[in-house]
N, CA, C and O atoms as CSV, one atom per row, in Angstrom:
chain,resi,resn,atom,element,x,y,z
A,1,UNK,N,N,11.159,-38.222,-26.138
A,1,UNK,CA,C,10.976,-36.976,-26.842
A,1,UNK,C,C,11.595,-35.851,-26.012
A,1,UNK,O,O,11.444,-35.767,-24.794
A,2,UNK,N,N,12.410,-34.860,-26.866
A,2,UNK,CA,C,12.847,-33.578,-25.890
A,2,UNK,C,C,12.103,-32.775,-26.946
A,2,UNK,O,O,11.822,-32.942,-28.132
A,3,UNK,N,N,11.826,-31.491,-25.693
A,3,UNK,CA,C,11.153,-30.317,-25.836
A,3,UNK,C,C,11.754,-28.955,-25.540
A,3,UNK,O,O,12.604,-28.974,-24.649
A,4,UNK,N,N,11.530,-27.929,-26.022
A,4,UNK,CA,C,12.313,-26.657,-25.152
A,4,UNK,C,C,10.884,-26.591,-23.522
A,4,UNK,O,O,9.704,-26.931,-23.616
A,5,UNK,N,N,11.496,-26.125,-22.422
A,5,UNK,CA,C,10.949,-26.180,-21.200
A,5,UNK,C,C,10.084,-24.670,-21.507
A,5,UNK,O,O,8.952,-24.446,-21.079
A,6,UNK,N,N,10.968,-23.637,-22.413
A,6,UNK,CA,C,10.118,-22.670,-22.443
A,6,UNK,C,C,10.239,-21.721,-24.376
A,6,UNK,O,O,11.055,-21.680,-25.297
A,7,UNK,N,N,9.614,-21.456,-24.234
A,7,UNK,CA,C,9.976,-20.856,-26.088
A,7,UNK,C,C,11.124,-19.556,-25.725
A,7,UNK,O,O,11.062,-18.745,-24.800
A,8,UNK,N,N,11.964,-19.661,-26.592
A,8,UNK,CA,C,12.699,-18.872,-27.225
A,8,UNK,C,C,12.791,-17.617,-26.843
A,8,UNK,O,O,13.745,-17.080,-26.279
A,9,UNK,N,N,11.108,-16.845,-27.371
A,9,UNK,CA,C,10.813,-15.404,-27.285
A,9,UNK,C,C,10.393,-15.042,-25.982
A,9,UNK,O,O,9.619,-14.085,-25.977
A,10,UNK,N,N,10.757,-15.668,-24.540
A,10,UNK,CA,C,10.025,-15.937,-23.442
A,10,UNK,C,C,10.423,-14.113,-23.033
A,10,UNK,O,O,11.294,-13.485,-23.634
A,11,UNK,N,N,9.682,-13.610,-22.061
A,11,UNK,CA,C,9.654,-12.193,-22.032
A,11,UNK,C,C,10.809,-12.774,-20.752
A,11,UNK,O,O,11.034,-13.911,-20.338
A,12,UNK,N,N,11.400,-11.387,-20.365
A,12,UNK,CA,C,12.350,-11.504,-18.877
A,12,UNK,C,C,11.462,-11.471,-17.744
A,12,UNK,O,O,10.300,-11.068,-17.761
A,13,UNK,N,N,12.065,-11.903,-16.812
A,13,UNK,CA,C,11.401,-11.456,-16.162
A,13,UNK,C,C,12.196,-10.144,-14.604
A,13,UNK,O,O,13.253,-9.984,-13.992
A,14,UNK,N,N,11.163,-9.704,-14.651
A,14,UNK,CA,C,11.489,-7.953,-14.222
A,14,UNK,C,C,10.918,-7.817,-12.276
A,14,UNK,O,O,9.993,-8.348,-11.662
A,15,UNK,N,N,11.686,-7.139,-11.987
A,15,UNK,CA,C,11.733,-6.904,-10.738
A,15,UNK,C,C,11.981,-5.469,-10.429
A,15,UNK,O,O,12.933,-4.968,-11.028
A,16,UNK,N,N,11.160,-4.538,-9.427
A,16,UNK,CA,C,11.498,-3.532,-9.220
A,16,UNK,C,C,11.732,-3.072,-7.673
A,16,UNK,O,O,10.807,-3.395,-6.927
A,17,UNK,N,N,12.886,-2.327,-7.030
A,17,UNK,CA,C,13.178,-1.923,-5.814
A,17,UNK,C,C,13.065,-0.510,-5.717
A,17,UNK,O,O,13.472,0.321,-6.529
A,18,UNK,N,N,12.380,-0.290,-4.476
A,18,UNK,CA,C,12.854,1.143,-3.728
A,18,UNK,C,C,14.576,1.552,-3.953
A,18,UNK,O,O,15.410,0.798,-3.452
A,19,UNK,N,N,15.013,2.749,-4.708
A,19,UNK,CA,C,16.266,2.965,-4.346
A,19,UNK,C,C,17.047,3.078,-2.977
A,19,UNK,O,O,18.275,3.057,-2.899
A,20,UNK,N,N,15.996,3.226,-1.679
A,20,UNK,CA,C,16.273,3.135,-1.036
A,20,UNK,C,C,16.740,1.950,0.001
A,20,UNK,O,O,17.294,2.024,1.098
A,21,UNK,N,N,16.268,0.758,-0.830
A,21,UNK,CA,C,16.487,-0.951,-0.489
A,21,UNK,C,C,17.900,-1.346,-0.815
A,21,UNK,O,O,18.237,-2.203,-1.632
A,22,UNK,N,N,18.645,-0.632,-0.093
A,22,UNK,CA,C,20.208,-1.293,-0.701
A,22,UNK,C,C,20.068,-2.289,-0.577
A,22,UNK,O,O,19.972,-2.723,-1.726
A,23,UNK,N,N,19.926,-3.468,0.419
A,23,UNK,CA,C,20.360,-4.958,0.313
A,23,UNK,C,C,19.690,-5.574,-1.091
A,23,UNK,O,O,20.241,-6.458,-1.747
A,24,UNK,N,N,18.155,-4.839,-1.515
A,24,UNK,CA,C,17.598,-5.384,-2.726
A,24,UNK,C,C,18.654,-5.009,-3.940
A,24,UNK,O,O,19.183,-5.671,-4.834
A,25,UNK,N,N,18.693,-3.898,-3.615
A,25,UNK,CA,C,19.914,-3.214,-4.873
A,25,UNK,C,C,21.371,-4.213,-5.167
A,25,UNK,O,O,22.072,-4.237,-6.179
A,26,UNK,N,N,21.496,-4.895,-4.055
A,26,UNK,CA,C,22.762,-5.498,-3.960
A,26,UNK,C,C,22.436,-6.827,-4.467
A,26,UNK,O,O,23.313,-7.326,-5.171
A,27,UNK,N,N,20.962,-7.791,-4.199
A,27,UNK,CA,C,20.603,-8.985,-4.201
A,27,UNK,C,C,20.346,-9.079,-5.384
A,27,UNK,O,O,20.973,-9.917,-6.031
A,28,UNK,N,N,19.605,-8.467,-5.873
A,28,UNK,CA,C,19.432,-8.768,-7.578
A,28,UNK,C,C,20.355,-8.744,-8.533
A,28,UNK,O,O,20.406,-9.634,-9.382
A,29,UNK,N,N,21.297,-7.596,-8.505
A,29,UNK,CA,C,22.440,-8.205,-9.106
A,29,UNK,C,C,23.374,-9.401,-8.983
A,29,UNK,O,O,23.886,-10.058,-9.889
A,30,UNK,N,N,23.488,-9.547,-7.591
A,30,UNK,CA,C,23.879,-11.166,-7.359
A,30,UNK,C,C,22.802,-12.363,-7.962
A,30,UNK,O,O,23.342,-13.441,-8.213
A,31,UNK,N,N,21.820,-12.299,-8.131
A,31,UNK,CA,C,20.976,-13.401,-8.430
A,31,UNK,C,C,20.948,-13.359,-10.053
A,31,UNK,O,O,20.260,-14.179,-10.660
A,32,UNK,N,N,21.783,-12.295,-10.797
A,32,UNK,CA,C,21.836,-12.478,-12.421
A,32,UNK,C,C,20.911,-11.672,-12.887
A,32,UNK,O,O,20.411,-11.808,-14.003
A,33,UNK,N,N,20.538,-10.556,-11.879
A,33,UNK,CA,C,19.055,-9.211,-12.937
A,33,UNK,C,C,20.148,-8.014,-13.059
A,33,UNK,O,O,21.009,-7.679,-12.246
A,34,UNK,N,N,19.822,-7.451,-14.401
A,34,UNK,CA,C,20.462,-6.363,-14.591
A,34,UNK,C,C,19.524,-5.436,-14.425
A,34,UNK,O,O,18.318,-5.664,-14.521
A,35,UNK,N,N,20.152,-4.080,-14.107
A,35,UNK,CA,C,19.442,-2.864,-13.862
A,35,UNK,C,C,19.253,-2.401,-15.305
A,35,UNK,O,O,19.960,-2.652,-16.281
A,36,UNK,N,N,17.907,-1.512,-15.204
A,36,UNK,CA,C,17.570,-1.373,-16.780
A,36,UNK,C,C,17.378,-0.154,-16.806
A,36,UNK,O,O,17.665,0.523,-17.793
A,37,UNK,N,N,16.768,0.423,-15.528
A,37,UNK,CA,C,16.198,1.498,-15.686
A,37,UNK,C,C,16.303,2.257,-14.456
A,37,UNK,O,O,16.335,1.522,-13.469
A,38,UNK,N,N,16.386,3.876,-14.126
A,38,UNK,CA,C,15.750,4.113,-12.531
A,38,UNK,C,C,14.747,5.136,-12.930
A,38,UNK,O,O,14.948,5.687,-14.012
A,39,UNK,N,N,13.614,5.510,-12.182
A,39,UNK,CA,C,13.086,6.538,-12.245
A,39,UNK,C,C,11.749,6.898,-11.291
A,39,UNK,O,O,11.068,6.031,-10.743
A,40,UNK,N,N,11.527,8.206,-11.206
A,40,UNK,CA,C,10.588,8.892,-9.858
A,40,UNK,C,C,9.299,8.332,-10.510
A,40,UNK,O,O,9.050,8.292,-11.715
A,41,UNK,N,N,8.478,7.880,-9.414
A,41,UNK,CA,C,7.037,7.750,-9.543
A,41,UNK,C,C,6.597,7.683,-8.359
A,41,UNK,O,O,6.968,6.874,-7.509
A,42,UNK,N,N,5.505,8.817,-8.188
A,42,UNK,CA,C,4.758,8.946,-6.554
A,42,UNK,C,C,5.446,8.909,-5.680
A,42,UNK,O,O,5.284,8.325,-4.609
A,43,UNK,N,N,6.570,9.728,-6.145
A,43,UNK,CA,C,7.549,10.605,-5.294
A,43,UNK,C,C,8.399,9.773,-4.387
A,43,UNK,O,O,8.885,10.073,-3.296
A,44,UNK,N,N,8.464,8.791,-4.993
A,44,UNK,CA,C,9.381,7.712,-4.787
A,44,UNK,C,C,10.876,7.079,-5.657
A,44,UNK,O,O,10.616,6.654,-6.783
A,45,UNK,N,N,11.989,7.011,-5.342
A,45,UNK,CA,C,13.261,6.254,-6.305
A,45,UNK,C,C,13.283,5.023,-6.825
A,45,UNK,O,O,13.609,4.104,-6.073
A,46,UNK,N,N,12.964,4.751,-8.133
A,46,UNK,CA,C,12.920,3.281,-8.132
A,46,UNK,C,C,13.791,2.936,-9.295
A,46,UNK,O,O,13.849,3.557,-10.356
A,47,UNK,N,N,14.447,1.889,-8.970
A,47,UNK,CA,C,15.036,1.096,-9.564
A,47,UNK,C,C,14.394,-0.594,-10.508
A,47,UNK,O,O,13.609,-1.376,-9.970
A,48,UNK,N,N,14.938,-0.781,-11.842
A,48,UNK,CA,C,14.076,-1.616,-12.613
A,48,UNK,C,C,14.813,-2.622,-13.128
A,48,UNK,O,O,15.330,-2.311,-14.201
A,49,UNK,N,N,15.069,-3.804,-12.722
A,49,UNK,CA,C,15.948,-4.975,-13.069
A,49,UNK,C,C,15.486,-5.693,-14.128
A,49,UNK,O,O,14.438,-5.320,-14.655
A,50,UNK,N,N,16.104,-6.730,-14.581
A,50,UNK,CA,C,15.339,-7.661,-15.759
A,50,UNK,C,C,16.548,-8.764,-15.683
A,50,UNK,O,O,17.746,-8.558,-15.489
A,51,UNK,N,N,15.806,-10.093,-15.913
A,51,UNK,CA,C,16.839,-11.040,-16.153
A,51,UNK,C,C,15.850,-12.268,-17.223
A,51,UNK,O,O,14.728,-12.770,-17.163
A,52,UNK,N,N,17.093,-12.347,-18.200
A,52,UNK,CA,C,16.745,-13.118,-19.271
A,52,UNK,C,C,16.178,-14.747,-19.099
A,52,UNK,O,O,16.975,-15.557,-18.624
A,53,UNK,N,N,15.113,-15.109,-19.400
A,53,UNK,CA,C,14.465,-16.566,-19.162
A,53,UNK,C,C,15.670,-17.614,-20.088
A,53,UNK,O,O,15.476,-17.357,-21.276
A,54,UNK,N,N,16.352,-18.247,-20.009
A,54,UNK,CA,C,16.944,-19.452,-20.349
A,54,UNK,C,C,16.162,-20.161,-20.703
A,54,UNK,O,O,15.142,-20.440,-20.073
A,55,UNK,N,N,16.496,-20.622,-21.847
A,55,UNK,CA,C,15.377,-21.944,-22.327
A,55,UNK,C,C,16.311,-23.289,-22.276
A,55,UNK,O,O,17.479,-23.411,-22.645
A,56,UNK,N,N,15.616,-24.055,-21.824
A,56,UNK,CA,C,16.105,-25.592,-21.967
A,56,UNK,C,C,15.761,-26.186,-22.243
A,56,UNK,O,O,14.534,-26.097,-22.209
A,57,UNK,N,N,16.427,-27.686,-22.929
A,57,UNK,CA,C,15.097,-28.810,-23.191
A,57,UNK,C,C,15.003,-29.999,-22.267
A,57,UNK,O,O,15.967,-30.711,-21.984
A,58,UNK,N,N,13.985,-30.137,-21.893
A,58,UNK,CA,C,13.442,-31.615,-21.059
A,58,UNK,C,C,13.104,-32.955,-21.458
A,58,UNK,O,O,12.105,-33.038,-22.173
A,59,UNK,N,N,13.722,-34.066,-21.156
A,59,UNK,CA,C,13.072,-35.062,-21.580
A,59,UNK,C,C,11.791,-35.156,-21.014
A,59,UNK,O,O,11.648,-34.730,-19.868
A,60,UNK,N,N,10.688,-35.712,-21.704
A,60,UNK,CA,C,9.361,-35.915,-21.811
A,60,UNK,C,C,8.855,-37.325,-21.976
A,60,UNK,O,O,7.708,-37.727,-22.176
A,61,UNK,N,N,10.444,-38.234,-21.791
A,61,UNK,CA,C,9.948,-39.821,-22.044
A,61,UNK,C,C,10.069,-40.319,-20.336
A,61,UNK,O,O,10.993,-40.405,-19.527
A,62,UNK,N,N,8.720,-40.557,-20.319
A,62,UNK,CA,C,8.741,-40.883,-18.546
A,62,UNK,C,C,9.169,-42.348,-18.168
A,62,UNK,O,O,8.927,-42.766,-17.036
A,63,UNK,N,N,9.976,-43.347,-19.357
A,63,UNK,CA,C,10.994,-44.365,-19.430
A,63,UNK,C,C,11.996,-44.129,-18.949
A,63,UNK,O,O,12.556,-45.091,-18.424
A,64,UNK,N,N,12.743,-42.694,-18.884
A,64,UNK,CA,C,13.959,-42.321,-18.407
A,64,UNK,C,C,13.847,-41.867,-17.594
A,64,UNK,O,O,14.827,-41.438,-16.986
């Protein structure tokens, strides 16, 4: 039997950096998160990534 590993409508999943974290600023875009958003909170720069969940399907026959 194959299955999807995750549904379809799976939410992203989201990551947020200090603007001041360049290497984070630099790493997440290498790892496939896009920037979505920036903005001040508690007087801080932040930056708001997101990267889309891939769904796949798994075999589920523990014969193979």
């Amino acid at each position: 039997m194959i299955r999807r590993a995750r549904p379809d409508d799976a939410a992203p999943v989201a990551r947020i950096a200090e603007a001041g974290m360049r290497e984070n600023l630099t790493m997440y875009p290498h790892l496939g998160y896009t920037e979505v958003d920036r903005r001040q909170m508690d007087g801080f720069d932040w930056v708001f990534f997101e990267k889309g969940v891939q769904a796949r399907s798994i075999n589920t026959d523990p014969t193979e």
